[in-house]
Amino acid sequence: MSNVYIEKAEEAVLHTYNRYPVVFDHGEGVRLYDVDGKEYLDFGAGIAVQSLGYNNKAYTRALKDQIDKLTHISNLYYSVPMMEAAEKVVKASGMSKVFFTNSGTEAIEGALKAAKKYAYERDGKADHEIIAMNHSFHGRSLGALSVTGNEHYQIPFRPLLPGIRFADYNALDSVKAQITDKTCAIILETVQGEGGIYPATEAFLKGVKALCEEHDLLLILDEIQCGMGRTGYMFAWQEYGVMPDIMTCAKAIGCGVPVGAFVLGEKAAEGSLKPGDHGTTYGGNPFVCAAVSKVFDLYEEEHILENVRTVGAYLTEKLDALVKKYDFLKERRGKGMIQGLEVDGRPVGEIVVRALENGLIVMTAGGNVLRFVPPLVITKEDVDLMVERLIKSF
Ligand SMILES: *Cc1c(COP(=O)(O)O)cnc(C)c1O
């Protein structure tokens, strides 16, 4: 059956993805099922989105209830779900104000605009520069692409935003070298995801924060992939005690509905975007905000952070054991439930394809890394089964 669907899809859908030949039908917990009824253990979670697992009953109930009441009203009016969702983001982050978007890339766009506006308000000039990191990933729209440190993604779409300078991640001197009197912000992922699962070192993140304070720059932390509990902290920066001036969220913040956010600390909230500076038709509508609001409640009720810490430690242990056992596994990186295994001398894509055949979903990152970003509700038994299916796929 699936071949028919795949052929029909390829006839009508623009071919921007080389998709795996699987047609999924439904999901339950940490498992997905294809149209032929085959079961898959999911350590990809729809790219770090489905942190509560599939078909979480309390979550789907909240969405169904909201659909029956109201889905969209535009941002010209208030809604209770938006008020509640914003309140919960502010409380969890300790930051000041939220703007809801429809995706991660739009959250980045908003963050970049807020940073530029902050600098413009400060000195009245409109030629500010932003420092971004090599091997970063911030999204596919033109602004987000401009700060994505990957030439392969950028070249066909140039000219991109002017005034973007790239530095090396986890190399403070390299960042320092890019600061000019026009710099207004530094943007980085707290844990680089697509680039190959590289967590920021504590010295680097604290050093960048100190540079920002010294030069009155805004620190933008992209928490789209590593945030929402994935490292064992609601936001990855909380482990370092380094609060950004602007944070971007998406992926797991909606657990399956398209929503993102950029969140401003007091300084950025007071001194940047004003009425008329930014907008969105759909962003933060009652439907997606009901999802965000329920996600925060369920994180507490289901003790998600605790589970990431205990089962994440178990996952770390098991992945370390694999690195010890197999020569072609070079190193494990990451923390909690955002982990990578660097593969050396074997095509990582082939392992992923064979894993899929063996009923395991894993993804790649950075070209030679196996990426593990499972739903945050996995158990130790799920980790054991993952390892079993992965070894079968080597
Ligand atoms: C996925 C991702 C984005 C882009 O989010 P979209 O919702 O795909 O637009 C930006 N930054 C990071 C770190 C991501 O992982």
Tab-separated table of C-alpha atoms and ligand atoms in Angstrom:
chain	number	residue	atom	x	y	z
A	1	MET	CA	0.000	0.000	0.000
A	2	SER	CA	2.690	2.467	1.007
A	3	ASN	CA	4.309	2.458	-2.455
A	4	VAL	CA	1.112	3.797	-3.996
A	5	TYR	CA	0.960	6.647	-1.454
A	6	ILE	CA	4.620	7.463	-1.960
A	7	GLU	CA	4.257	7.612	-5.743
A	8	LYS	CA	1.208	9.853	-5.498
A	9	ALA	CA	2.911	12.121	-2.973
A	10	GLU	CA	5.957	12.503	-5.203
A	11	GLU	CA	3.673	13.490	-8.096
A	12	ALA	CA	2.275	16.443	-6.153
A	13	VAL	CA	4.695	17.456	-3.380
A	14	LEU	CA	7.735	19.566	-4.245
A	15	HIS	CA	10.773	17.375	-3.889
A	16	THR	CA	12.794	19.303	-1.289
A	17	TYR	CA	13.299	16.275	0.961
A	18	ASN	CA	14.694	12.839	0.143
A	19	ARG	CA	12.156	11.125	2.341
A	20	TYR	CA	12.524	7.653	3.782
A	21	PRO	CA	10.106	5.204	2.131
A	22	VAL	CA	7.741	4.996	5.093
A	23	VAL	CA	4.150	6.226	5.333
A	24	PHE	CA	3.151	6.723	8.942
A	25	ASP	CA	-0.409	6.276	10.031
A	26	HIS	CA	-0.627	6.764	13.792
A	27	GLY	CA	1.379	6.915	16.966
A	28	GLU	CA	1.065	5.802	20.565
A	29	GLY	CA	3.510	6.812	23.280
A	30	VAL	CA	7.054	6.413	21.934
A	31	ARG	CA	5.930	4.287	18.994
A	32	LEU	CA	4.835	5.060	15.459
A	33	TYR	CA	2.927	2.707	13.158
A	34	ASP	CA	3.016	2.792	9.355
A	35	VAL	CA	0.089	2.154	7.009
A	36	ASP	CA	1.060	-1.523	6.828
A	37	GLY	CA	0.864	-1.839	10.624
A	38	LYS	CA	4.623	-2.093	11.235
A	39	GLU	CA	5.787	-0.706	14.605
A	40	TYR	CA	8.726	1.703	15.051
A	41	LEU	CA	10.422	2.825	18.256
A	42	ASP	CA	10.862	6.566	17.774
A	43	PHE	CA	14.119	8.192	18.886
A	44	GLY	CA	13.578	11.160	16.567
A	45	ALA	CA	10.265	12.519	17.886
A	46	GLY	CA	9.481	14.345	14.631
A	47	ILE	CA	12.792	16.224	15.048
A	48	ALA	CA	12.695	16.852	18.785
A	49	VAL	CA	9.045	17.936	18.750
A	50	GLN	CA	6.929	15.175	20.315
A	51	SER	CA	8.345	15.344	23.815
A	52	LEU	CA	5.137	14.037	25.419
A	53	GLY	CA	5.008	11.099	23.007
A	54	TYR	CA	2.231	10.388	20.548
A	55	ASN	CA	-1.449	10.500	21.383
A	56	ASN	CA	-1.058	11.829	24.921
A	57	LYS	CA	-4.694	11.753	25.994
A	58	ALA	CA	-4.684	14.870	28.204
A	59	TYR	CA	-2.962	16.834	25.432
A	60	THR	CA	-5.298	15.748	22.636
A	61	ARG	CA	-8.324	16.359	24.907
A	62	ALA	CA	-7.199	19.951	25.505
A	63	LEU	CA	-6.766	20.501	21.756
A	64	LYS	CA	-10.147	19.003	20.902
A	65	ASP	CA	-11.848	21.161	23.528
A	66	GLN	CA	-10.170	24.285	22.164
A	67	ILE	CA	-11.131	23.428	18.563
A	68	ASP	CA	-14.756	23.261	19.648
A	69	LYS	CA	-14.498	26.703	21.262
A	70	LEU	CA	-12.259	28.837	19.039
A	71	THR	CA	-9.203	28.353	16.868
A	72	HIS	CA	-8.329	31.753	15.445
A	73	ILE	CA	-9.164	35.396	16.037
A	74	SER	CA	-6.002	37.311	14.856
A	75	ASN	CA	-3.722	39.362	17.054
A	76	LEU	CA	-6.078	42.336	17.105
A	77	TYR	CA	-7.819	40.806	20.132
A	78	TYR	CA	-7.032	38.965	23.355
A	79	SER	CA	-7.660	35.312	24.161
A	80	VAL	CA	-7.440	33.389	27.420
A	81	PRO	CA	-5.182	30.624	25.979
A	82	MET	CA	-2.649	33.233	24.835
A	83	MET	CA	-2.665	34.889	28.256
A	84	GLU	CA	-2.137	31.510	29.930
A	85	ALA	CA	0.563	30.305	27.530
A	86	ALA	CA	2.530	33.550	27.820
A	87	GLU	CA	2.266	33.493	31.601
A	88	LYS	CA	3.687	29.957	31.700
A	89	VAL	CA	6.603	30.765	29.360
A	90	VAL	CA	7.476	33.816	31.445
A	91	LYS	CA	7.260	31.852	34.694
A	92	ALA	CA	9.361	28.932	33.427
A	93	SER	CA	12.071	31.187	31.983
A	94	GLY	CA	12.087	34.067	34.455
A	95	MET	CA	12.193	36.324	31.405
A	96	SER	CA	9.915	39.242	30.685
A	97	LYS	CA	7.778	39.126	27.508
A	98	VAL	CA	6.769	36.618	24.801
A	99	PHE	CA	5.899	36.918	21.118
A	100	PHE	CA	4.351	33.763	19.626
A	101	THR	CA	5.271	32.711	16.093
A	102	ASN	CA	4.301	29.850	13.782
A	103	SER	CA	7.700	28.187	13.569
A	104	GLY	CA	11.283	28.229	14.741
A	105	THR	CA	12.574	30.145	11.774
A	106	GLU	CA	10.033	32.905	12.458
A	107	ALA	CA	11.106	33.010	16.091
A	108	ILE	CA	14.648	33.655	14.832
A	109	GLU	CA	13.400	36.396	12.482
A	110	GLY	CA	11.685	38.087	15.417
A	111	ALA	CA	14.764	37.774	17.611
A	112	LEU	CA	16.975	39.335	14.921
A	113	LYS	CA	14.523	42.196	14.421
A	114	ALA	CA	14.300	42.796	18.167
A	115	ALA	CA	18.103	42.932	18.410
A	116	LYS	CA	18.375	45.369	15.505
A	117	LYS	CA	15.617	47.534	16.900
A	118	TYR	CA	17.240	47.585	20.333
A	119	ALA	CA	20.477	48.874	18.831
A	120	TYR	CA	18.623	51.371	16.645
A	121	GLU	CA	16.775	52.758	19.671
A	122	ARG	CA	20.100	53.082	21.445
A	123	ASP	CA	22.174	54.941	18.832
A	124	GLY	CA	19.783	55.822	15.962
A	125	LYS	CA	21.907	53.983	13.400
A	126	ALA	CA	20.710	51.254	11.058
A	127	ASP	CA	23.894	49.449	10.111
A	128	HIS	CA	24.291	47.004	12.967
A	129	GLU	CA	26.076	43.678	12.805
A	130	ILE	CA	25.280	40.323	14.353
A	131	ILE	CA	27.753	37.607	15.270
A	132	ALA	CA	26.667	34.033	14.576
A	133	MET	CA	28.453	30.681	14.832
A	134	ASN	CA	29.957	28.367	12.252
A	135	HIS	CA	28.043	25.068	11.917
A	136	SER	CA	24.954	26.651	13.483
A	137	PHE	CA	21.412	26.070	12.319
A	138	HIS	CA	18.672	28.646	12.818
A	139	GLY	CA	16.174	27.957	10.024
A	140	ARG	CA	15.440	28.366	6.339
A	141	SER	CA	13.851	31.782	5.889
A	142	LEU	CA	16.263	34.378	4.529
A	143	GLY	CA	17.032	36.097	7.843
A	144	ALA	CA	17.472	32.834	9.748
A	145	LEU	CA	19.520	31.445	6.863
A	146	SER	CA	21.775	34.496	7.069
A	147	VAL	CA	22.861	33.504	10.585
A	148	THR	CA	23.073	29.787	9.753
A	149	GLY	CA	26.756	28.934	9.486
A	150	ASN	CA	26.482	26.509	6.603
A	151	GLU	CA	27.614	27.680	3.133
A	152	HIS	CA	25.904	24.772	1.419
A	153	TYR	CA	22.510	26.057	2.595
A	154	GLN	CA	23.358	29.696	1.904
A	155	ILE	CA	25.123	30.024	-1.451
A	156	PRO	CA	22.200	29.757	-3.919
A	157	PHE	CA	20.207	32.336	-1.950
A	158	ARG	CA	22.748	35.139	-1.708
A	159	PRO	CA	22.798	38.032	-1.202
A	160	LEU	CA	21.589	37.375	2.331
A	161	LEU	CA	21.414	39.824	5.261
A	162	PRO	CA	24.472	42.061	5.344
A	163	GLY	CA	26.468	42.548	8.528
A	164	ILE	CA	26.573	38.947	9.717
A	165	ARG	CA	29.965	37.786	10.998
A	166	PHE	CA	30.758	34.186	11.837
A	167	ALA	CA	32.819	32.942	14.757
A	168	ASP	CA	33.751	29.470	15.984
A	169	TYR	CA	31.521	27.800	18.549
A	170	ASN	CA	33.139	27.139	21.911
A	171	ALA	CA	36.044	29.428	20.966
A	172	LEU	CA	35.688	32.680	22.884
A	173	ASP	CA	38.640	34.451	21.234
A	174	SER	CA	37.104	33.833	17.834
A	175	VAL	CA	33.911	35.588	19.004
A	176	LYS	CA	35.902	38.445	20.505
A	177	ALA	CA	37.692	38.929	17.185
A	178	GLN	CA	34.389	39.582	15.387
A	179	ILE	CA	33.137	42.334	17.710
A	180	THR	CA	33.135	45.799	16.140
A	181	ASP	CA	31.524	49.074	17.199
A	182	LYS	CA	28.547	48.064	15.040
A	183	THR	CA	27.856	44.728	16.698
A	184	CYS	CA	24.404	44.550	18.292
A	185	ALA	CA	23.950	40.871	19.144
A	186	ILE	CA	25.490	37.425	19.354
A	187	ILE	CA	23.325	34.462	18.405
A	188	LEU	CA	24.032	30.836	19.211
A	189	GLU	CA	22.396	27.544	20.087
A	190	THR	CA	22.919	26.529	23.720
A	191	VAL	CA	23.476	23.051	22.310
A	192	GLN	CA	24.231	22.966	18.574
A	193	GLY	CA	21.751	20.470	17.135
A	194	GLU	CA	21.855	20.103	13.350
A	195	GLY	CA	25.571	20.897	13.403
A	196	GLY	CA	26.308	17.604	15.185
A	197	ILE	CA	25.189	17.850	18.864
A	198	TYR	CA	27.762	20.125	20.486
A	199	PRO	CA	26.818	21.566	23.901
A	200	ALA	CA	28.299	24.957	24.742
A	201	THR	CA	31.036	24.705	27.318
A	202	GLU	CA	30.349	26.595	30.516
A	203	ALA	CA	33.416	28.793	30.007
A	204	PHE	CA	32.256	29.706	26.495
A	205	LEU	CA	28.675	30.562	27.395
A	206	LYS	CA	29.705	32.571	30.447
A	207	GLY	CA	32.427	34.257	28.409
A	208	VAL	CA	30.004	35.250	25.644
A	209	LYS	CA	27.587	36.600	28.241
A	210	ALA	CA	30.390	38.684	29.777
A	211	LEU	CA	31.319	40.054	26.338
A	212	CYS	CA	27.681	40.998	25.759
A	213	GLU	CA	27.545	42.857	29.060
A	214	GLU	CA	30.848	44.595	28.423
A	215	HIS	CA	29.839	45.838	24.940
A	216	ASP	CA	26.066	46.250	25.532
A	217	LEU	CA	25.202	43.502	23.036
A	218	LEU	CA	22.156	41.274	23.220
A	219	LEU	CA	22.724	37.576	23.765
A	220	ILE	CA	20.295	35.511	21.679
A	221	LEU	CA	20.111	31.852	22.673
A	222	ASP	CA	18.387	29.531	20.226
A	223	GLU	CA	16.619	26.929	22.384
A	224	ILE	CA	14.424	25.635	19.580
A	225	GLN	CA	15.907	22.122	19.654
A	226	CYS	CA	17.693	21.889	23.013
A	227	GLY	CA	15.052	23.697	25.073
A	228	MET	CA	11.779	22.496	26.614
A	229	GLY	CA	13.372	20.021	28.973
A	230	ARG	CA	15.556	18.102	26.575
A	231	THR	CA	18.750	18.617	28.610
A	232	GLY	CA	17.034	18.010	31.950
A	233	TYR	CA	16.403	21.740	32.444
A	234	MET	CA	13.351	23.485	31.047
A	235	PHE	CA	15.738	25.670	29.053
A	236	ALA	CA	19.289	24.469	28.433
A	237	TRP	CA	20.787	27.822	29.568
A	238	GLN	CA	19.342	27.326	33.050
A	239	GLU	CA	21.978	24.664	33.727
A	240	TYR	CA	24.680	27.284	33.086
A	241	GLY	CA	22.913	30.079	34.923
A	242	VAL	CA	23.338	32.264	31.833
A	243	MET	CA	20.064	33.993	31.016
A	244	PRO	CA	19.896	35.316	27.457
A	245	ASP	CA	18.473	38.700	26.498
A	246	ILE	CA	16.400	36.950	23.846
A	247	MET	CA	15.506	33.262	23.650
A	248	THR	CA	13.930	31.445	20.734
A	249	CYS	CA	11.648	28.432	21.194
A	250	ALA	CA	9.681	26.173	18.865
A	251	LYS	CA	9.665	22.396	18.213
A	252	ALA	CA	8.597	20.858	21.574
A	253	ILE	CA	6.867	23.989	22.879
A	254	GLY	CA	3.748	22.922	20.954
A	255	CYS	CA	4.373	19.160	20.904
A	256	GLY	CA	2.952	18.856	17.404
A	257	VAL	CA	1.086	22.046	16.605
A	258	PRO	CA	3.032	24.675	14.638
A	259	VAL	CA	4.071	27.258	17.197
A	260	GLY	CA	7.251	29.010	18.249
A	261	ALA	CA	8.134	31.990	20.370
A	262	PHE	CA	10.785	34.558	20.966
A	263	VAL	CA	11.084	35.576	24.562
A	264	LEU	CA	12.640	38.837	25.715
A	265	GLY	CA	14.398	39.665	28.929
A	266	GLU	CA	13.592	42.972	30.583
A	267	LYS	CA	16.247	45.004	28.770
A	268	ALA	CA	15.234	43.788	25.304
A	269	ALA	CA	11.520	43.964	26.112
A	270	GLU	CA	11.758	47.591	27.270
A	271	GLY	CA	14.000	48.823	24.491
A	272	SER	CA	13.147	47.089	21.217
A	273	LEU	CA	9.932	46.221	19.387
A	274	LYS	CA	7.059	48.685	19.749
A	275	PRO	CA	3.496	48.630	18.303
A	276	GLY	CA	3.777	48.374	14.517
A	277	ASP	CA	7.300	46.937	14.487
A	278	HIS	CA	6.353	43.279	14.135
A	279	GLY	CA	3.318	41.125	13.523
A	280	THR	CA	1.805	37.823	12.413
A	281	THR	CA	-1.719	36.759	11.461
A	282	TYR	CA	-1.734	33.259	12.905
A	283	GLY	CA	0.989	33.576	15.542
A	284	GLY	CA	-0.207	32.703	19.042
A	285	ASN	CA	-3.794	31.927	18.103
A	286	PRO	CA	-6.041	30.295	20.728
A	287	PHE	CA	-5.563	26.811	19.249
A	288	VAL	CA	-1.754	26.702	19.377
A	289	CYS	CA	-1.652	28.550	22.692
A	290	ALA	CA	-4.007	25.991	24.245
A	291	ALA	CA	-1.391	23.425	23.188
A	292	VAL	CA	1.523	25.398	24.662
A	293	SER	CA	-0.363	25.949	27.884
A	294	LYS	CA	-1.226	22.240	28.211
A	295	VAL	CA	2.365	21.242	27.392
A	296	PHE	CA	3.675	23.258	30.360
A	297	ASP	CA	1.034	21.716	32.664
A	298	LEU	CA	1.833	18.186	31.512
A	299	TYR	CA	5.571	18.691	31.959
A	300	GLU	CA	4.821	19.247	35.641
A	301	GLU	CA	2.161	16.580	36.051
A	302	GLU	CA	4.209	13.928	34.264
A	303	HIS	CA	7.525	14.917	35.917
A	304	ILE	CA	9.207	15.289	32.532
A	305	LEU	CA	12.408	16.954	33.767
A	306	GLU	CA	12.951	14.213	36.363
A	307	ASN	CA	12.487	11.563	33.682
A	308	VAL	CA	14.980	13.281	31.374
A	309	ARG	CA	17.532	13.358	34.181
A	310	THR	CA	17.206	9.689	35.211
A	311	VAL	CA	16.540	8.056	31.844
A	312	GLY	CA	18.878	10.546	30.144
A	313	ALA	CA	21.693	9.399	32.438
A	314	TYR	CA	20.883	5.810	31.518
A	315	LEU	CA	20.936	6.697	27.809
A	316	THR	CA	24.328	8.376	28.292
A	317	GLU	CA	25.663	5.252	29.987
A	318	LYS	CA	24.403	2.968	27.210
A	319	LEU	CA	25.743	5.183	24.416
A	320	ASP	CA	29.120	5.413	26.151
A	321	ALA	CA	29.182	1.617	26.283
A	322	LEU	CA	28.568	1.476	22.528
A	323	VAL	CA	31.469	3.868	21.889
A	324	LYS	CA	33.700	1.571	23.951
A	325	LYS	CA	32.552	-1.520	22.084
A	326	TYR	CA	32.596	-0.322	18.454
A	327	ASP	CA	35.706	1.185	16.854
A	328	PHE	CA	33.712	3.084	14.236
A	329	LEU	CA	31.894	5.024	16.952
A	330	LYS	CA	34.256	7.879	17.715
A	331	GLU	CA	32.551	9.744	20.527
A	332	ARG	CA	29.300	10.475	22.308
A	333	ARG	CA	28.208	14.088	22.698
A	334	GLY	CA	25.261	15.854	24.251
A	335	LYS	CA	23.296	15.565	27.439
A	336	GLY	CA	19.970	14.284	28.710
A	337	MET	CA	17.844	13.453	25.697
A	338	ILE	CA	19.764	15.370	23.057
A	339	GLN	CA	22.646	13.053	22.251
A	340	GLY	CA	24.862	12.228	19.312
A	341	LEU	CA	27.217	9.429	18.355
A	342	GLU	CA	29.942	10.469	15.943
A	343	VAL	CA	30.481	7.782	13.334
A	344	ASP	CA	33.854	7.403	11.651
A	345	GLY	CA	34.470	5.416	8.462
A	346	ARG	CA	30.914	4.220	7.881
A	347	PRO	CA	28.106	6.064	6.079
A	348	VAL	CA	25.797	7.189	8.847
A	349	GLY	CA	22.864	7.367	6.430
A	350	GLU	CA	23.037	3.610	5.835
A	351	ILE	CA	22.815	2.910	9.553
A	352	VAL	CA	19.706	5.099	9.731
A	353	VAL	CA	18.082	3.240	6.813
A	354	ARG	CA	18.857	-0.151	8.326
A	355	ALA	CA	17.572	1.013	11.717
A	356	LEU	CA	14.311	1.977	10.066
A	357	GLU	CA	14.044	-1.523	8.591
A	358	ASN	CA	14.659	-2.849	12.096
A	359	GLY	CA	11.875	-0.727	13.569
A	360	LEU	CA	13.972	2.088	15.017
A	361	ILE	CA	13.804	5.747	14.117
A	362	VAL	CA	17.045	7.667	14.576
A	363	MET	CA	18.213	10.694	12.636
A	364	THR	CA	21.509	12.106	11.475
A	365	ALA	CA	23.139	15.429	12.353
A	366	GLY	CA	26.158	17.196	10.943
A	367	GLY	CA	26.778	14.540	8.257
A	368	ASN	CA	28.498	11.907	10.409
A	369	VAL	CA	26.513	11.864	13.633
A	370	LEU	CA	23.669	9.611	14.775
A	371	ARG	CA	21.232	11.851	16.599
A	372	PHE	CA	19.019	10.710	19.475
A	373	VAL	CA	16.221	13.120	20.398
A	374	PRO	CA	13.464	10.806	21.660
A	375	PRO	CA	10.180	11.766	23.284
A	376	LEU	CA	11.045	12.852	26.829
A	377	VAL	CA	8.744	10.169	28.251
A	378	ILE	CA	10.944	7.212	27.238
A	379	THR	CA	11.775	4.561	29.855
A	380	LYS	CA	14.958	2.589	30.494
A	381	GLU	CA	13.298	-0.354	28.714
A	382	ASP	CA	12.871	1.846	25.633
A	383	VAL	CA	16.585	2.685	25.786
A	384	ASP	CA	17.454	-1.025	25.995
A	385	LEU	CA	15.261	-1.835	23.003
A	386	MET	CA	16.740	1.090	21.070
A	387	VAL	CA	20.271	-0.199	21.719
A	388	GLU	CA	19.258	-3.711	20.660
A	389	ARG	CA	17.772	-2.497	17.364
A	390	LEU	CA	20.681	-0.127	16.772
A	391	ILE	CA	23.299	-2.864	17.219
A	392	LYS	CA	21.332	-5.010	14.770
A	393	SER	CA	21.613	-2.119	12.299
A	394	PHE	CA	25.404	-1.659	12.523
B	1	LIG	C1	14.631	23.336	13.893
B	1	LIG	C2	15.448	24.471	14.285
B	1	LIG	C3	15.179	25.776	13.824
B	1	LIG	C4	14.115	26.062	12.798
B	1	LIG	O1	12.832	25.754	13.254
B	1	LIG	P1	11.652	25.539	12.199
B	1	LIG	O2	10.439	25.342	13.053
B	1	LIG	O3	12.007	24.332	11.377
B	1	LIG	O4	11.550	26.750	11.360
B	1	LIG	C5	15.946	26.816	14.317
B	1	LIG	N1	16.918	26.602	15.209
B	1	LIG	C6	17.203	25.367	15.677
B	1	LIG	C7	18.288	25.196	16.699
B	1	LIG	C8	16.503	24.264	15.218
B	1	LIG	O5	16.811	23.047	15.654
